[in-house]
Short mmCIF file of C-alpha atoms and ligand atoms in Angstrom, two decimals:
data_model
loop_
_atom_site.label_atom_id
_atom_site.label_comp_id
_atom_site.label_asym_id
_atom_site.label_seq_id
_atom_site.Cartn_x
_atom_site.Cartn_y
_atom_site.Cartn_z
CA MET A 1049 43.52 11.85 -26.08
CA THR A 1050 45.11 8.40 -25.77
CA ILE A 1051 48.04 7.62 -28.04
CA ILE A 1052 47.55 4.66 -30.38
CA PHE A 1053 50.66 2.50 -30.78
CA TYR A 1054 50.87 0.16 -33.79
CA ASP A 1055 52.87 -2.97 -33.04
CA LEU A 1056 53.79 -6.20 -34.81
CA ALA A 1057 52.88 -9.63 -33.40
CA GLY A 1058 53.95 -13.15 -34.29
CA ALA A 1059 52.08 -16.45 -34.07
CA THR A 1060 50.37 -15.28 -30.88
CA ASP A 1061 49.41 -11.77 -29.79
CA ALA A 1062 51.89 -11.98 -26.90
CA LEU A 1063 54.81 -12.51 -29.28
CA ARG A 1064 55.91 -8.91 -29.80
CA PHE A 1065 59.23 -9.64 -31.43
CA SER A 1066 59.97 -6.39 -33.27
CA PRO A 1067 63.13 -4.65 -31.97
CA ASN A 1068 62.01 -1.32 -33.39
CA THR A 1069 58.61 -1.36 -31.70
CA TRP A 1070 60.22 -2.30 -28.35
CA ARG A 1071 62.11 1.00 -28.52
CA THR A 1072 58.83 2.85 -28.79
CA ARG A 1073 57.10 0.81 -26.08
CA MET A 1074 59.94 1.60 -23.66
CA ALA A 1075 59.96 5.27 -24.66
CA LEU A 1076 56.21 5.55 -23.98
CA ALA A 1077 56.71 3.91 -20.57
CA HIS A 1078 59.67 6.20 -19.81
CA LYS A 1079 57.48 9.23 -20.52
CA GLY A 1080 54.67 7.72 -18.43
CA LEU A 1081 52.20 8.13 -21.29
CA SER A 1082 49.13 5.94 -21.54
CA TYR A 1083 48.42 4.33 -24.87
CA GLU A 1084 46.37 1.68 -26.61
CA THR A 1085 48.01 -0.95 -28.79
CA GLU A 1086 46.81 -1.96 -32.25
CA LEU A 1087 48.38 -5.20 -33.43
CA CYS A 1088 49.15 -6.09 -37.00
CA ARG A 1089 50.96 -8.87 -38.80
CA PHE A 1090 53.42 -8.49 -41.69
CA THR A 1091 50.69 -9.17 -44.26
CA GLU A 1092 48.08 -6.87 -42.74
CA LYS A 1093 49.37 -3.73 -44.44
CA GLU A 1094 45.80 -2.45 -44.85
CA LYS A 1095 45.73 -1.80 -41.07
CA ILE A 1096 48.56 0.74 -41.37
CA ALA A 1097 47.79 2.07 -44.86
CA PHE A 1098 46.64 5.38 -43.26
CA SER A 1099 50.31 6.07 -42.44
CA GLY A 1100 51.37 6.11 -46.10
CA GLN A 1101 54.13 3.52 -45.54
CA LYS A 1102 54.45 -0.15 -44.59
CA LEU A 1103 56.52 -0.42 -41.42
CA VAL A 1104 55.92 -0.28 -37.66
CA PRO A 1105 56.23 1.29 -35.15
CA ILE A 1106 53.70 4.02 -35.84
CA ILE A 1107 51.94 6.18 -33.29
CA ARG A 1108 48.81 8.23 -33.70
CA ASP A 1109 48.85 11.08 -31.21
CA GLY A 1110 45.66 13.07 -31.65
CA GLU A 1111 45.60 14.27 -35.25
CA ARG A 1112 49.28 13.49 -35.73
CA VAL A 1113 50.60 10.24 -37.25
CA VAL A 1114 54.32 9.60 -36.65
CA CYS A 1115 56.22 6.74 -38.34
CA ASP A 1116 59.77 5.48 -37.66
CA SER A 1117 61.04 4.77 -34.15
CA TRP A 1118 63.57 7.63 -34.13
CA ALA A 1119 61.01 10.16 -35.33
CA ILE A 1120 58.61 8.87 -32.66
CA ALA A 1121 61.24 9.26 -29.91
CA CYS A 1122 61.88 12.84 -31.04
CA TRP A 1123 58.14 13.52 -31.22
CA LEU A 1124 57.60 12.26 -27.67
CA GLU A 1125 60.57 14.23 -26.39
CA ASP A 1126 59.47 17.47 -28.03
CA THR A 1127 55.74 17.12 -27.38
CA TYR A 1128 56.05 16.05 -23.73
CA PRO A 1129 59.04 18.07 -22.45
CA ASP A 1130 57.73 18.06 -18.87
CA ARG A 1131 57.94 14.27 -18.71
CA PRO A 1132 61.25 12.45 -18.01
CA SER A 1133 63.69 13.13 -20.82
CA LEU A 1134 64.72 10.41 -23.29
CA PHE A 1135 67.93 12.18 -24.33
CA GLY A 1136 68.86 14.50 -21.43
CA CYS A 1137 69.91 17.42 -23.64
CA ASP A 1138 70.65 18.33 -27.27
CA VAL A 1139 74.10 16.77 -27.07
CA GLY A 1140 72.47 13.64 -25.66
CA ARG A 1141 70.03 13.59 -28.58
CA ALA A 1142 72.86 13.95 -31.08
CA THR A 1143 74.97 11.14 -29.59
CA THR A 1144 71.91 8.92 -29.16
CA ARG A 1145 71.32 9.40 -32.90
CA PHE A 1146 74.65 7.65 -33.42
CA VAL A 1147 73.54 4.78 -31.14
CA ASN A 1148 70.35 4.58 -33.21
CA VAL A 1149 72.25 4.24 -36.48
CA TRP A 1150 74.83 1.86 -34.99
CA THR A 1151 72.12 -0.37 -33.53
CA SER A 1152 70.19 -0.54 -36.78
CA GLN A 1153 73.18 -1.03 -39.06
CA VAL A 1154 75.71 -2.99 -37.00
CA LEU A 1155 73.88 -4.75 -34.16
CA HIS A 1156 70.70 -5.57 -36.05
CA GLY A 1157 72.78 -6.54 -39.07
CA ALA A 1158 74.68 -9.16 -37.06
CA LEU A 1159 71.65 -10.23 -35.04
CA SER A 1160 69.38 -10.76 -38.01
CA ARG A 1161 71.84 -13.35 -39.38
CA LEU A 1162 71.64 -15.23 -36.10
CA LEU A 1163 67.84 -14.98 -35.80
CA LEU A 1164 66.47 -15.13 -39.33
CA ALA A 1165 65.47 -18.81 -39.45
CA ASP A 1166 64.14 -18.62 -35.87
CA ILE A 1167 62.01 -15.57 -36.70
CA HIS A 1168 60.40 -17.52 -39.53
CA ALA A 1169 59.43 -20.20 -37.01
CA ILE A 1170 57.56 -17.76 -34.73
CA VAL A 1171 55.81 -15.45 -37.23
CA HIS A 1172 52.09 -15.94 -37.79
CA GLU A 1173 51.19 -18.74 -40.19
CA LYS A 1174 49.78 -16.22 -42.67
CA ASP A 1175 53.08 -14.28 -42.64
CA LYS A 1176 55.47 -17.16 -43.26
CA ALA A 1177 55.55 -17.03 -47.07
CA TYR A 1178 55.87 -13.20 -47.06
CA PHE A 1179 58.69 -13.29 -44.54
CA ARG A 1180 60.62 -15.97 -46.41
CA GLU A 1181 60.20 -14.31 -49.80
CA THR A 1182 61.13 -10.76 -48.73
CA ARG A 1183 64.10 -11.78 -46.59
CA GLU A 1184 65.52 -14.32 -49.05
CA LYS A 1185 65.36 -11.64 -51.73
CA ARG A 1186 67.19 -9.25 -49.39
CA TYR A 1187 70.00 -11.70 -48.56
CA GLY A 1188 70.16 -13.58 -51.87
CA LYS A 1189 70.18 -16.86 -49.85
CA THR A 1190 67.67 -19.07 -48.09
CA LEU A 1191 66.87 -18.24 -44.46
CA GLU A 1192 68.48 -21.50 -43.43
CA GLU A 1193 71.68 -20.67 -45.33
CA VAL A 1194 71.94 -17.26 -43.66
CA SER A 1195 71.46 -18.71 -40.18
CA ALA A 1196 73.37 -21.99 -40.75
CA ASP A 1197 76.58 -21.12 -38.92
CA ARG A 1198 75.03 -20.42 -35.56
CA ASP A 1199 78.25 -20.35 -33.53
CA ARG A 1200 79.84 -17.88 -35.90
CA ASN A 1201 76.73 -15.68 -36.03
CA LEU A 1202 76.48 -15.63 -32.22
CA ALA A 1203 80.18 -14.78 -31.92
CA ALA A 1204 79.67 -11.85 -34.34
CA VAL A 1205 76.78 -10.53 -32.24
CA ARG A 1206 78.79 -10.82 -29.03
CA GLN A 1207 81.73 -9.08 -30.67
CA ALA A 1208 79.46 -6.22 -31.77
CA LEU A 1209 78.16 -5.95 -28.20
CA ALA A 1210 81.64 -5.89 -26.61
CA PRO A 1211 81.84 -2.06 -26.47
CA VAL A 1212 78.37 -1.95 -24.90
CA ASN A 1213 79.52 -4.43 -22.25
CA ALA A 1214 82.68 -2.39 -21.63
CA THR A 1215 80.59 0.77 -21.18
CA LEU A 1216 78.17 -0.91 -18.81
CA ALA A 1217 81.09 -2.16 -16.72
CA GLN A 1218 81.69 1.52 -15.92
CA GLN A 1219 78.13 2.81 -15.53
CA ASP A 1220 74.78 1.17 -14.79
CA TRP A 1221 72.94 2.59 -17.78
CA LEU A 1222 73.92 3.89 -21.20
CA GLY A 1223 71.95 6.95 -20.11
CA GLY A 1224 74.30 7.36 -17.12
CA ASP A 1225 72.51 7.46 -13.76
CA GLY A 1226 69.26 6.13 -15.18
CA PRO A 1227 67.88 4.50 -18.33
CA ALA A 1228 67.48 6.66 -21.42
CA TYR A 1229 66.62 6.14 -25.08
CA ALA A 1230 70.13 4.76 -25.81
CA ASP A 1231 69.32 1.90 -23.42
CA TYR A 1232 66.01 1.26 -25.16
CA LEU A 1233 67.75 1.04 -28.53
CA ILE A 1234 70.01 -1.81 -27.40
CA PHE A 1235 67.26 -3.38 -25.31
CA GLY A 1236 65.05 -3.66 -28.41
CA ALA A 1237 67.65 -5.98 -29.90
CA PHE A 1238 67.69 -8.09 -26.72
CA GLN A 1239 63.91 -8.38 -26.80
CA TRP A 1240 64.04 -9.47 -30.43
CA ALA A 1241 66.35 -12.33 -29.40
CA ARG A 1242 64.31 -13.10 -26.26
CA ALA A 1243 61.20 -13.66 -28.36
CA VAL A 1244 62.66 -15.87 -31.05
CA SER A 1245 65.86 -17.63 -30.04
CA ALA A 1246 67.36 -19.80 -27.35
CA ALA A 1247 70.72 -18.07 -27.86
CA ALA A 1248 71.85 -15.87 -24.96
CA LEU A 1249 73.32 -12.61 -26.25
CA ALA A 1250 75.02 -11.80 -22.96
CA GLU A 1251 76.87 -14.34 -20.86
CA PRO A 1252 75.83 -14.58 -17.19
CA GLY A 1253 78.26 -12.71 -14.96
CA THR A 1254 78.88 -9.92 -17.48
CA ALA A 1255 77.90 -6.28 -17.02
CA LEU A 1256 75.73 -6.63 -20.13
CA HIS A 1257 73.79 -9.53 -18.63
CA ALA A 1258 73.20 -7.63 -15.37
CA TRP A 1259 72.06 -4.57 -17.38
CA ASN A 1260 69.59 -6.69 -19.37
CA GLU A 1261 68.11 -8.01 -16.12
CA ARG A 1262 67.72 -4.41 -14.87
CA MET A 1263 66.12 -3.44 -18.17
CA LEU A 1264 63.65 -6.33 -17.89
CA ASP A 1265 62.64 -5.08 -14.42
CA LEU A 1266 61.83 -1.53 -15.55
CA TYR A 1267 58.24 -0.27 -15.58
CA ASP A 1268 56.84 -3.15 -13.53
CA GLY A 1269 58.67 -5.75 -15.60
CA LEU A 1270 57.34 -4.56 -18.95
CA GLY A 1271 60.08 -6.41 -20.82
CA ARG A 1272 59.32 -9.63 -18.97
CA SER A 1273 55.77 -9.59 -20.38
CA LEU A 1274 57.34 -10.98 -23.54
CA PRO A 1275 57.56 -14.81 -23.51
CA ASP A 1276 61.18 -15.92 -23.12
CA MET A 1277 62.20 -18.41 -25.81
CA ARG A 1278 65.08 -19.60 -23.60
CA ARG A 1279 62.64 -20.83 -20.98
CA SER A 1280 59.91 -22.27 -23.19
N1 GSH B 1290 63.74 2.57 -39.41
C1 GSH B 1290 62.46 2.02 -39.02
C2 GSH B 1290 62.44 0.53 -39.30
C3 GSH B 1290 61.08 -0.07 -39.04
C4 GSH B 1290 61.03 -1.55 -39.41
O1 GSH B 1290 61.86 -2.07 -40.16
N2 GSH B 1290 59.99 -2.22 -38.89
C5 GSH B 1290 59.78 -3.64 -39.16
C6 GSH B 1290 59.50 -4.36 -37.86
S1 GSH B 1290 60.94 -4.40 -36.83
C7 GSH B 1290 58.55 -3.79 -40.04
O2 GSH B 1290 57.56 -3.10 -39.86
N3 GSH B 1290 58.58 -4.70 -41.02
C8 GSH B 1290 57.46 -4.94 -41.86
C9 GSH B 1290 57.83 -5.64 -43.13
O3 GSH B 1290 58.99 -6.01 -43.29
O4 GSH B 1290 56.92 -5.82 -43.95
C10 GSH B 1290 62.21 2.33 -37.54
O5 GSH B 1290 63.19 2.47 -36.79
O6 GSH B 1290 61.05 2.45 -37.14
#
């Protein structure tokens, strides 16, 4: 039975800007699993009400509904053990769990400050008021205030990414010889930025920039299917 993957879209269907759903899309491709995508917008919670919560990604795999990108990665790993591994081994799963938490708390924390006002510009018209209200409540400031100091916000993101760059200067993938779920975690953040902002997270000539280009090439250029804000 085909897996159903629930994803978030912006103003157009092609604008898949969610970092967390990119993790799942890459994990499905890594496992070589076929799936169908169901798109929803922020304010279309009725489409995912069956899951008992309000966030994506979600997958429906047969009778099973799995929410949360980490839980989905573990589900895919455990349910399809004969397919290429996302973690390599139990130690790999445990250390990738750290990368998952670090990405969500540190990298996404810094990146959301840089991107917040830009995200508002690319979400669907019907989502704009919801996005502004929920995020301004979260930050206690307007979106524009959070994102005002662009240079400083970009510097904070690049500083957070410095250890990733240093690692990739020594090995081609965070997964070692080939891409693994740790790569998809960081790549999700890059895709978030690609969809919404002209800011380049990695400077050309760096190991991080070369890695992102390799990531964009994976699975027949899956990552490149996302419109690039820097080129539009
Ligand atoms: N920890 C969750 C976070 C999921 C999450 O925050 N998803 C966002 C999209 S990136 C969402 O669905 N937001 C909907 C909303 O804010 O209403 C995961 O890793 O899956």
